[in-house]
Short mmCIF file of C-alpha atoms (C1' of nucleotides) and ligand atoms in Angstrom, two decimals:
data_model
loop_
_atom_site.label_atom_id
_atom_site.label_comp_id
_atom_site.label_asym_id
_atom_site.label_seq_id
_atom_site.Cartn_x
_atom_site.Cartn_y
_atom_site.Cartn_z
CA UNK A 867 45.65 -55.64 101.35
CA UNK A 868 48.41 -55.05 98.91
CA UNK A 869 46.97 -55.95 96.09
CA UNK A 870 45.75 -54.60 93.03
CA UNK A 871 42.17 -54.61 91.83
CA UNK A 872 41.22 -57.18 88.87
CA UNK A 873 40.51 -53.47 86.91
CA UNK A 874 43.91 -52.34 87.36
CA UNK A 875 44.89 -55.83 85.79
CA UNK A 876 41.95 -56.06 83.31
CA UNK A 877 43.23 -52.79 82.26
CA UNK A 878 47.12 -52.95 82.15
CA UNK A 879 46.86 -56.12 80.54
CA UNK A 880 44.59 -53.87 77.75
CA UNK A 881 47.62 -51.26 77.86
CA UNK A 882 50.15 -53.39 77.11
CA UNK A 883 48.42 -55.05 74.30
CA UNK A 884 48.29 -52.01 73.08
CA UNK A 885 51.54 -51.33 73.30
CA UNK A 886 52.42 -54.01 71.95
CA UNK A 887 50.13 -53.39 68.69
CA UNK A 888 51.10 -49.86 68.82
CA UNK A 889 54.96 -51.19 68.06
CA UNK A 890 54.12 -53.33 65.35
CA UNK A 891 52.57 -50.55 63.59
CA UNK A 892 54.12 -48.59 60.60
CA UNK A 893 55.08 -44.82 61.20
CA UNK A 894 52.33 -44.15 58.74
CA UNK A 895 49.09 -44.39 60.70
CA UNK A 896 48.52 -42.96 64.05
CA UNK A 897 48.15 -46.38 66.14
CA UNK A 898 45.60 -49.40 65.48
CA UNK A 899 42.43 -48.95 67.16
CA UNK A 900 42.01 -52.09 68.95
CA UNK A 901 38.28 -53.02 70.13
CA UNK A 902 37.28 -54.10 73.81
CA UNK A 903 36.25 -57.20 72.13
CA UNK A 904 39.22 -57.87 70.75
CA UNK A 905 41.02 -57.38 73.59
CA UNK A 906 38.64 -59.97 75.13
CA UNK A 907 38.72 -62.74 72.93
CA UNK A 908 42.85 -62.64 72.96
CA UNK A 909 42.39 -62.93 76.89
CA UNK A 910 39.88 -64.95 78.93
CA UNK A 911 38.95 -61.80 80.99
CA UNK A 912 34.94 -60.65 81.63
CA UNK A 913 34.29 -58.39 78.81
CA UNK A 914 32.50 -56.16 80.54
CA UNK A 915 35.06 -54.90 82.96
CA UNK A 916 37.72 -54.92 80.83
CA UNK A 917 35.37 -52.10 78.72
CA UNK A 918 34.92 -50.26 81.96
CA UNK A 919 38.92 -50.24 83.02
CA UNK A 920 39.38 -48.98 79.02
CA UNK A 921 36.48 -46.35 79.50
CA UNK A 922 38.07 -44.91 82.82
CA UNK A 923 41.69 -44.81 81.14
CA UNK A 924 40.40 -42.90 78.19
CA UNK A 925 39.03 -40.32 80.73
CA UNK A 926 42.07 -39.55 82.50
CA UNK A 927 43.57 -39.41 79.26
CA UNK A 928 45.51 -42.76 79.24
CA UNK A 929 44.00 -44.06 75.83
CA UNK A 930 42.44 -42.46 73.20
CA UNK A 931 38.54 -43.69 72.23
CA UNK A 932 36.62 -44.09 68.70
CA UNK A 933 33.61 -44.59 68.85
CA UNK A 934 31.01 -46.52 66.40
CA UNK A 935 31.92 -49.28 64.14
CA UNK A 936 35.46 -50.23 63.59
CA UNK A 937 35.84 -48.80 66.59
CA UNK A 938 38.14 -49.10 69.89
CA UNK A 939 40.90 -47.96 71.74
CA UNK A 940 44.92 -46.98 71.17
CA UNK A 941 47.35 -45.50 73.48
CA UNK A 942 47.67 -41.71 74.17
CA UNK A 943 50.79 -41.64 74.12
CA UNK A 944 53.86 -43.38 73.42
CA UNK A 945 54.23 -46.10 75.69
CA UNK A 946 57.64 -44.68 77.13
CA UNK A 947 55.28 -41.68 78.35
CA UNK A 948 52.95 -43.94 80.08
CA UNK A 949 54.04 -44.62 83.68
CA UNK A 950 52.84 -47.27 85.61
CA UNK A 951 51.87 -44.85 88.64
CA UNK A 952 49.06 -42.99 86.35
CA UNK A 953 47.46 -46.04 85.64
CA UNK A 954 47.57 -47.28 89.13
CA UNK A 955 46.00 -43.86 90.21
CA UNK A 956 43.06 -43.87 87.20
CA UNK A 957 42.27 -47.50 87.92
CA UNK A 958 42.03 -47.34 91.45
CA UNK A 959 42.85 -44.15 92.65
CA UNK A 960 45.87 -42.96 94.58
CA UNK A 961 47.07 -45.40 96.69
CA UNK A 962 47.50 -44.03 100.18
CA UNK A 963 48.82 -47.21 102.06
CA UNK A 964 47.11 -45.50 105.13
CA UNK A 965 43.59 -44.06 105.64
CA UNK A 966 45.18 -40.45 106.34
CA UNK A 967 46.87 -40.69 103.07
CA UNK A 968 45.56 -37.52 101.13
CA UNK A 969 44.20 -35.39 103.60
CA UNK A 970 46.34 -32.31 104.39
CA UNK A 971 44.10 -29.35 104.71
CA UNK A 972 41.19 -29.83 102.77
CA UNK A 973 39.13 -32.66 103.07
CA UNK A 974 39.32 -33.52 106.77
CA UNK A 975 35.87 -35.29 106.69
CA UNK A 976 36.91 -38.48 108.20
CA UNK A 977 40.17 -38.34 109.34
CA UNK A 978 41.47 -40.81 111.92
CA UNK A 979 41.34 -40.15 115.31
CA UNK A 980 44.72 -41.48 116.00
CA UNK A 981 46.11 -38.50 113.43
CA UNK A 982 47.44 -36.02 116.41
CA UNK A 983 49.58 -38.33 117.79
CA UNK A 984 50.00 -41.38 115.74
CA UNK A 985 53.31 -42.08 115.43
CA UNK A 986 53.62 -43.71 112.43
CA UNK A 987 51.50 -41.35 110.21
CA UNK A 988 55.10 -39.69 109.29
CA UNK A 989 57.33 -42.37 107.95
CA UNK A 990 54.22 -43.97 106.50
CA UNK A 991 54.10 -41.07 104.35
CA UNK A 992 57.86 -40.74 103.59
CA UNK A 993 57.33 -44.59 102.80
CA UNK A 994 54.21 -43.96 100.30
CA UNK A 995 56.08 -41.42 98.49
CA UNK A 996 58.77 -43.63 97.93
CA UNK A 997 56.42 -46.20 96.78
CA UNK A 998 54.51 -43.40 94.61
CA UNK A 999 57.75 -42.57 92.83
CA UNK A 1000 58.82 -46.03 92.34
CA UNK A 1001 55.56 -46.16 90.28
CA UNK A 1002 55.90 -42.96 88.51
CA UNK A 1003 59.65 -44.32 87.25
CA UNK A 1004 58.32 -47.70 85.88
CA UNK A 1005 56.75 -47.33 82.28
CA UNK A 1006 54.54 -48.78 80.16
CA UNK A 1007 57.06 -49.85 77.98
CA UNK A 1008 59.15 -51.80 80.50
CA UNK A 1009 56.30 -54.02 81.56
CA UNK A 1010 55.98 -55.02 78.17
CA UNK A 1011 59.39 -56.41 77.86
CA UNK A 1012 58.14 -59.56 79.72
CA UNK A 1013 60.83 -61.88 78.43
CA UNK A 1014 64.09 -60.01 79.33
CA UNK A 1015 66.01 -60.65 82.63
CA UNK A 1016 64.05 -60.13 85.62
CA UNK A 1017 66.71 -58.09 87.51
CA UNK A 1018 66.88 -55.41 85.43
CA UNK A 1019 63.95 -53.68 86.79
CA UNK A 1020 64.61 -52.93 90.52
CA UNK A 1021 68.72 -53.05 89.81
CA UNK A 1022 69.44 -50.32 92.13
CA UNK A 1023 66.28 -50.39 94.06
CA UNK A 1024 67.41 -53.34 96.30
CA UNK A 1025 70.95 -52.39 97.15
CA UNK A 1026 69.87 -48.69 97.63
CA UNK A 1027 66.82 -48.70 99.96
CA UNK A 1028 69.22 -49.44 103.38
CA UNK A 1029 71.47 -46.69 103.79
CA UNK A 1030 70.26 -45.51 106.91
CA UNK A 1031 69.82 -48.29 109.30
CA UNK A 1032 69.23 -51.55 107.93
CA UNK A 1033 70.70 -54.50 109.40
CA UNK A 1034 73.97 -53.72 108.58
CA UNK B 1134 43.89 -51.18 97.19
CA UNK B 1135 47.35 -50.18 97.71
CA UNK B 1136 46.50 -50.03 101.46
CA UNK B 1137 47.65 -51.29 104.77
CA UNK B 1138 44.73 -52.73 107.17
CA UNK B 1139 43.79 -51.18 109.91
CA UNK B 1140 45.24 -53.86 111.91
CA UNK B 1141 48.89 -53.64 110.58
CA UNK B 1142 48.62 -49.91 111.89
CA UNK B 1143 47.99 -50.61 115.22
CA UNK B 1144 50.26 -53.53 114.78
CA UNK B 1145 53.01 -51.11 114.03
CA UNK B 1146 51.80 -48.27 116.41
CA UNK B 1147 52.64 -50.48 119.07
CA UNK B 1148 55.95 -51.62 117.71
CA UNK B 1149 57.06 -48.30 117.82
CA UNK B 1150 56.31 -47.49 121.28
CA UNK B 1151 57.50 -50.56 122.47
CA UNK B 1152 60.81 -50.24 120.48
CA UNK B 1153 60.53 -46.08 122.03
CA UNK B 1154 60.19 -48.16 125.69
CA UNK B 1155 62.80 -50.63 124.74
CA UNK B 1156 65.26 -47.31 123.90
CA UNK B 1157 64.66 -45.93 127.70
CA UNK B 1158 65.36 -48.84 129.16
CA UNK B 1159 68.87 -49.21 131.21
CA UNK B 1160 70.80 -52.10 130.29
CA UNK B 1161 70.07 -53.94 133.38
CA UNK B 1162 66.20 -55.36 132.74
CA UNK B 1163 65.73 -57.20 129.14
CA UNK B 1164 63.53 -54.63 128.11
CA UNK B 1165 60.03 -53.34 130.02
CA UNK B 1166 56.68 -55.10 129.21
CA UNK B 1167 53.45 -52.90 128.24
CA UNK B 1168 50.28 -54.36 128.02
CA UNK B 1169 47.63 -53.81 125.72
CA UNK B 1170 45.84 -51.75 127.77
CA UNK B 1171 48.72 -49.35 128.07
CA UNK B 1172 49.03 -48.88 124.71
CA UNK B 1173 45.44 -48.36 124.27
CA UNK B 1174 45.42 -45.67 126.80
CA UNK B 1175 48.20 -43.50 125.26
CA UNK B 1176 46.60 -44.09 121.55
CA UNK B 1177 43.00 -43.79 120.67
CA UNK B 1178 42.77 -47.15 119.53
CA UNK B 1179 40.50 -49.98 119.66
CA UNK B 1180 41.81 -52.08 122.50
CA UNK B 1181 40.73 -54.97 121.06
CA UNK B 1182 42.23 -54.56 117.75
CA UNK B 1183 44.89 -53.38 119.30
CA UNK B 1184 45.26 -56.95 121.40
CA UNK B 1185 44.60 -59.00 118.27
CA UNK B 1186 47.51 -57.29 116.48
CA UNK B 1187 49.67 -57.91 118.99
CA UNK B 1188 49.19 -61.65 119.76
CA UNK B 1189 49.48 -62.31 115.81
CA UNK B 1190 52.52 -60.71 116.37
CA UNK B 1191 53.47 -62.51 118.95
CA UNK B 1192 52.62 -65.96 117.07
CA UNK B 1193 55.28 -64.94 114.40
CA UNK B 1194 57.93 -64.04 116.70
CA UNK B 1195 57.93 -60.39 116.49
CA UNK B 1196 57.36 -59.30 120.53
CA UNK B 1197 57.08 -61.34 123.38
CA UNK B 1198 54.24 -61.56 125.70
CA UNK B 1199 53.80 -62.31 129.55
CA UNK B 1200 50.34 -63.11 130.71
CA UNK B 1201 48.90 -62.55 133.93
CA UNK B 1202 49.06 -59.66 136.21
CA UNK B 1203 51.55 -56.79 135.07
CA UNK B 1204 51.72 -58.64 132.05
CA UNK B 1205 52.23 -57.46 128.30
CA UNK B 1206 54.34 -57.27 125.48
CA UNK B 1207 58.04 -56.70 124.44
CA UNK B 1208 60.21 -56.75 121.39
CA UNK B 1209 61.66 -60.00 120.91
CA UNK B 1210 64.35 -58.62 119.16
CA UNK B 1211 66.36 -54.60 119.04
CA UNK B 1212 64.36 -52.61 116.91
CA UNK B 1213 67.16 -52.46 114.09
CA UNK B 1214 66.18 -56.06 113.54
CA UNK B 1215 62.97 -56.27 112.70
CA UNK B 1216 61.79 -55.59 108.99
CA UNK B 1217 59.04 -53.87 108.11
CA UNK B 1218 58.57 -56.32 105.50
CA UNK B 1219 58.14 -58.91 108.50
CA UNK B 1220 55.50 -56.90 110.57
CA UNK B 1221 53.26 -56.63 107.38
CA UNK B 1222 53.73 -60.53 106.55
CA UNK B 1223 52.55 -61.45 109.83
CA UNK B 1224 49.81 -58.66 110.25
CA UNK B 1225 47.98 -58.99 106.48
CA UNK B 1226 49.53 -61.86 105.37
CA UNK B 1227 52.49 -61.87 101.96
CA UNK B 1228 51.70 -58.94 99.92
CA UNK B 1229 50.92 -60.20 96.35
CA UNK B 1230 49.66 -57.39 94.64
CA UNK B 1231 48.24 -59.67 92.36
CA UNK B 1232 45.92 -62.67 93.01
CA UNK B 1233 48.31 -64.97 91.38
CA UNK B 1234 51.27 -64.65 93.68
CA UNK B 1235 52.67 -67.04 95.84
CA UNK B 1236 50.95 -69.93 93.66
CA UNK B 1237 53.68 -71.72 91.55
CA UNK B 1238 53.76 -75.37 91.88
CA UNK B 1239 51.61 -76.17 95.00
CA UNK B 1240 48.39 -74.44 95.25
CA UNK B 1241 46.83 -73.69 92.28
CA UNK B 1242 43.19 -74.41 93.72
CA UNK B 1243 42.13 -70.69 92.28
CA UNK B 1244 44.75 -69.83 90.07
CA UNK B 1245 43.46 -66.96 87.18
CA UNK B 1246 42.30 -68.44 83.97
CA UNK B 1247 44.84 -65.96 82.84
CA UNK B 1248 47.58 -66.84 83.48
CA UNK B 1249 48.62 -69.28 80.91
CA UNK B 1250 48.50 -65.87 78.25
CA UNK B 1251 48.90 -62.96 80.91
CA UNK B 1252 51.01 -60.52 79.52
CA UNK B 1253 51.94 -58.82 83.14
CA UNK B 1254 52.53 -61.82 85.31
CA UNK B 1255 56.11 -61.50 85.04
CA UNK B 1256 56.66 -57.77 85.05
CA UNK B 1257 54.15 -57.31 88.36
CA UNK B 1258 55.79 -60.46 89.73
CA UNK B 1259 58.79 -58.91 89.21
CA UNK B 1260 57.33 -55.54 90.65
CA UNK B 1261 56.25 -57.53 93.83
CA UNK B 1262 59.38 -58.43 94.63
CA UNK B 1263 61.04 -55.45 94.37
CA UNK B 1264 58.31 -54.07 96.77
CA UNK B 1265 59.20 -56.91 98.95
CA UNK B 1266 62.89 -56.04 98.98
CA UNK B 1267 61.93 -52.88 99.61
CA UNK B 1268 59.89 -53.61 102.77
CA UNK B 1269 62.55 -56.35 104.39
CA UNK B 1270 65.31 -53.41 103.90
CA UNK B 1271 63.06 -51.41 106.00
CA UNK B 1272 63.99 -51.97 110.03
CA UNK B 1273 61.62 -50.76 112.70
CA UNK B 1274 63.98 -48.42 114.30
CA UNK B 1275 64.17 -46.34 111.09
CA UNK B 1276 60.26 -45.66 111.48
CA UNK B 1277 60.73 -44.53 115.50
CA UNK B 1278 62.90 -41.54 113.61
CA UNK B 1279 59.95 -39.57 113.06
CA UNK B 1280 61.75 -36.47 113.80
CA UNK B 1281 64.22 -36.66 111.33
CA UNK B 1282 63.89 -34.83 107.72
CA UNK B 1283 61.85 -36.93 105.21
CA UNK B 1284 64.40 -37.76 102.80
CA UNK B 1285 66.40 -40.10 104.30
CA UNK B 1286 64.34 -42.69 104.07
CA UNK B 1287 64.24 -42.59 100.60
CA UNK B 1288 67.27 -41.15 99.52
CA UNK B 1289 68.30 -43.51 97.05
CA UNK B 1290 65.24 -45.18 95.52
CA UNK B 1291 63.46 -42.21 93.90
CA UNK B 1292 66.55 -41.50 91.80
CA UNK B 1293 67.54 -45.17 91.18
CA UNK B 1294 64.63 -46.99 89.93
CA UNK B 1295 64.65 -45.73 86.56
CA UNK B 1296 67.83 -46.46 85.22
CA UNK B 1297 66.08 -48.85 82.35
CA UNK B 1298 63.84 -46.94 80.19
CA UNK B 1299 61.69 -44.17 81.82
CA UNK B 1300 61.02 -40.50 80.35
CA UNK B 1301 65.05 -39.69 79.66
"C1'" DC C 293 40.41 -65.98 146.27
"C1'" DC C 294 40.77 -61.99 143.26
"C1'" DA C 295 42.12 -58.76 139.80
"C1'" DA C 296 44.70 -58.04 135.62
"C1'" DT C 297 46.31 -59.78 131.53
"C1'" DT C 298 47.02 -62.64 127.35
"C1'" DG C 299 44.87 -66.25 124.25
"C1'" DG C 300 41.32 -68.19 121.35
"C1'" DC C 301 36.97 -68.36 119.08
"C1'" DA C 302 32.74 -66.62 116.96
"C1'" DC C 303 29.86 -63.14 115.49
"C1'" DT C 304 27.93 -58.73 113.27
"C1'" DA C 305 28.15 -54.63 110.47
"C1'" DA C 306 30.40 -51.88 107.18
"C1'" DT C 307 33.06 -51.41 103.12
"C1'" DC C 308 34.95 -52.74 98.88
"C1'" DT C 309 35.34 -55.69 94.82
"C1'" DA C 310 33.76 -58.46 90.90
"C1'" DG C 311 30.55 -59.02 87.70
"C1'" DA C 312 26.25 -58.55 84.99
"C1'" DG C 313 22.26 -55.94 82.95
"C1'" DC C 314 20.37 -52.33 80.42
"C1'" DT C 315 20.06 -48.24 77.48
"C1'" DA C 316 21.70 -44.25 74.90
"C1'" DA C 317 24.99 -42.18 71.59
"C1'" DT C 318 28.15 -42.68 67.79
"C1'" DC C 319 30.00 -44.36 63.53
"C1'" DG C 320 30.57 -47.21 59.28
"C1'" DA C 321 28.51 -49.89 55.87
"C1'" DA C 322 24.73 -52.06 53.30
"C1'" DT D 572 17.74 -44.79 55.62
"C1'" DT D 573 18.45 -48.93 58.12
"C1'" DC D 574 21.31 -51.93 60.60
"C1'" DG D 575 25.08 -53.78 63.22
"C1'" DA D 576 29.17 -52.85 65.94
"C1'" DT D 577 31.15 -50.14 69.34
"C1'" DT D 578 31.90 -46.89 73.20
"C1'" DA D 579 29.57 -44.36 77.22
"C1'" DG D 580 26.87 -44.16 81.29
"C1'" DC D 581 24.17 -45.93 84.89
"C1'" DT D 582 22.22 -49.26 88.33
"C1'" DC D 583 22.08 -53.51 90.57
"C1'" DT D 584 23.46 -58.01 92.95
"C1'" DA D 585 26.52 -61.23 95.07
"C1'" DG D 586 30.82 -62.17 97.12
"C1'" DA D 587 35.01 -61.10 99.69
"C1'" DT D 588 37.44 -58.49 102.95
"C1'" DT D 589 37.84 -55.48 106.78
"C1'" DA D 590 36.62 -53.32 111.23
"C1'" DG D 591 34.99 -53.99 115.45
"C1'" DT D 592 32.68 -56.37 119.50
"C1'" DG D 593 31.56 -60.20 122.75
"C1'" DC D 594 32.51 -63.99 125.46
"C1'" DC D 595 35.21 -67.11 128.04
"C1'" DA D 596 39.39 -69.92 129.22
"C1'" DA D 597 44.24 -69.83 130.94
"C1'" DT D 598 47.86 -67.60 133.36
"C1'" DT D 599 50.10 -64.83 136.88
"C1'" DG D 600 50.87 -61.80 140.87
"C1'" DG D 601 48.94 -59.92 145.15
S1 SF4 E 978 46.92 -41.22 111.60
FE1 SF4 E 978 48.15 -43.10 111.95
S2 SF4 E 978 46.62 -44.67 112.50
FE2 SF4 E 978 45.46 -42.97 111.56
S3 SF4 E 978 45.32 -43.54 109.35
FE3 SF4 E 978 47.18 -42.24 109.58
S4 SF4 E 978 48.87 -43.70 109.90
FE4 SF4 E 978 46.95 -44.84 110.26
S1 SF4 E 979 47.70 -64.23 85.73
FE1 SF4 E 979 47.67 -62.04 85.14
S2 SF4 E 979 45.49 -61.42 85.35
FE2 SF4 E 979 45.72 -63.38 86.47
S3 SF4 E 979 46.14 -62.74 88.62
FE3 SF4 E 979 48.17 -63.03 87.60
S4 SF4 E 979 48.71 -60.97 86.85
FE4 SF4 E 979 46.50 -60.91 87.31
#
DNA sequence: CCAATTGGCACTAATCTAGAGCTAATCGAA
DNA sequence: TTCGATTAGCTCTAGATTAGTGCCAATTGG
């Protein structure tokens, strides 16, 4: 399954409200501290989860928390500095695209059998990578300019990716 | 979960040793047939799975089989012509990496109650594609090059994608 | 006929996800 | 101080998906 989780959405769709509300702001204050509820009522997601994707992003760092009335959440960091990639991997954890995905050395506690002479355990990884630094490259700020021309994210990625075999 | 099912794995084990048979073959005979249980011997993989995989694949188009005695499984096609992006479409189904994804004007029996404000629709739909793109550009023979160094694959994507916003 | 193989269907168990419930700790304001 | 709003932490249930097995029909070569 390629697919995200509904956290990873509940909780990008959080981060880029944020962003957004973090550009509108003056250069006075910080950032507005916007509340889980808030967040809730603009969007007809379960309140509850979207409070649980906010709580893990604040612990890896993602968003900063206040707590107590008046309180809520605001970006860490300026949303250029926020890559997609670390909120995939604090939502959901790295994505490994195959069971053998993290496990060099250390934790070999269930590893796949096939491992010793699977043959596709090596370009599966290249490919991950690949996909891992796609992620890392896409910010926080580019998925919240929704409305401009939907090539200009993956301009090079398309025409770039075949150079080695390909149909060609 | 950014992960590939079980069954696409074995799916694509056996590509690639069928596509390593099809590559010893003389250029008399089309290209050798190996059965299910062949495969299964030489990987430690459920046969069954293993079987399953391989006649979904053969429903899209991807190997041929011959039943009866000696019978089995071939590529339908060189190895430089199939995509990866078309072995994971017939072994998991379209990759959507959200639940909103292939649904635009026909089936919107379950469509998210978010989607009429969702702020990342568009950017992860746009993200989905590129993914996509990625995957099609992808052929089977480049993933029987296991030997080669790992940065061929990707030589152009990690440096590419970020030519929009991004940290610089 | 017989053995080997693919093809098709149904079923169970494990794993993961989505969502809700409850309580404590913190903070601002009355 | 008292109260309400909010984050933080934990457990629990139901649903969906995956992983794997079982059984039998159809096909083909010996
Ligand atoms: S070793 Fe091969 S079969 Fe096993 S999890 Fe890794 S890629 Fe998949
Ligand atoms: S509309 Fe938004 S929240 Fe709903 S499935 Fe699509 S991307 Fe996810």
């Amino acid at each position: 399954m390629l697919k995200l989780t509904k956290r990873t959405e509940y909780g990008l769709i959080a981060l880029v409200h944020l962003a957004d509300q973090a550009t509108l702001a003056p250069a006075g204050e910080p950032v507005p501290v916007v509340s889980a509820r808030a967040i809730g009522d603009l969007f007809p997601v379960p309140r509850r989860l979207l409070a649980e994707a906010l709580k893990q992003l604040q612990q890896d760092g993602i968003v900063n928390s206040t707590r107590g009335a008046h309180g809520g959440y605001r970006l860490s960091r300026a949303a250029t500095e926020i890559s997609l990639g670390e909120v995939i991997s604090s939502l959901e954890g790295e994505p490994s695209l195959t069971s053998c995905a993290g496990l060099g050395a250390a934790g070999s506690n269930h590893s796949c059998e096939v491992e010793p002479v699977c043959p596709i355990r090596s370009p599966l990884a290249r490919l991950r990578t690949g996909i891992w630094t796609l992620f890392e490259g896409i910010t926080l700020q580019s998925l919240t300019d929704r409305a401009i021309d939907p090539n200009a994210l993956f301009a090079g990625v398309a025409e770039e990716n075949d150079g080695f075999s390909a149909t060609g």
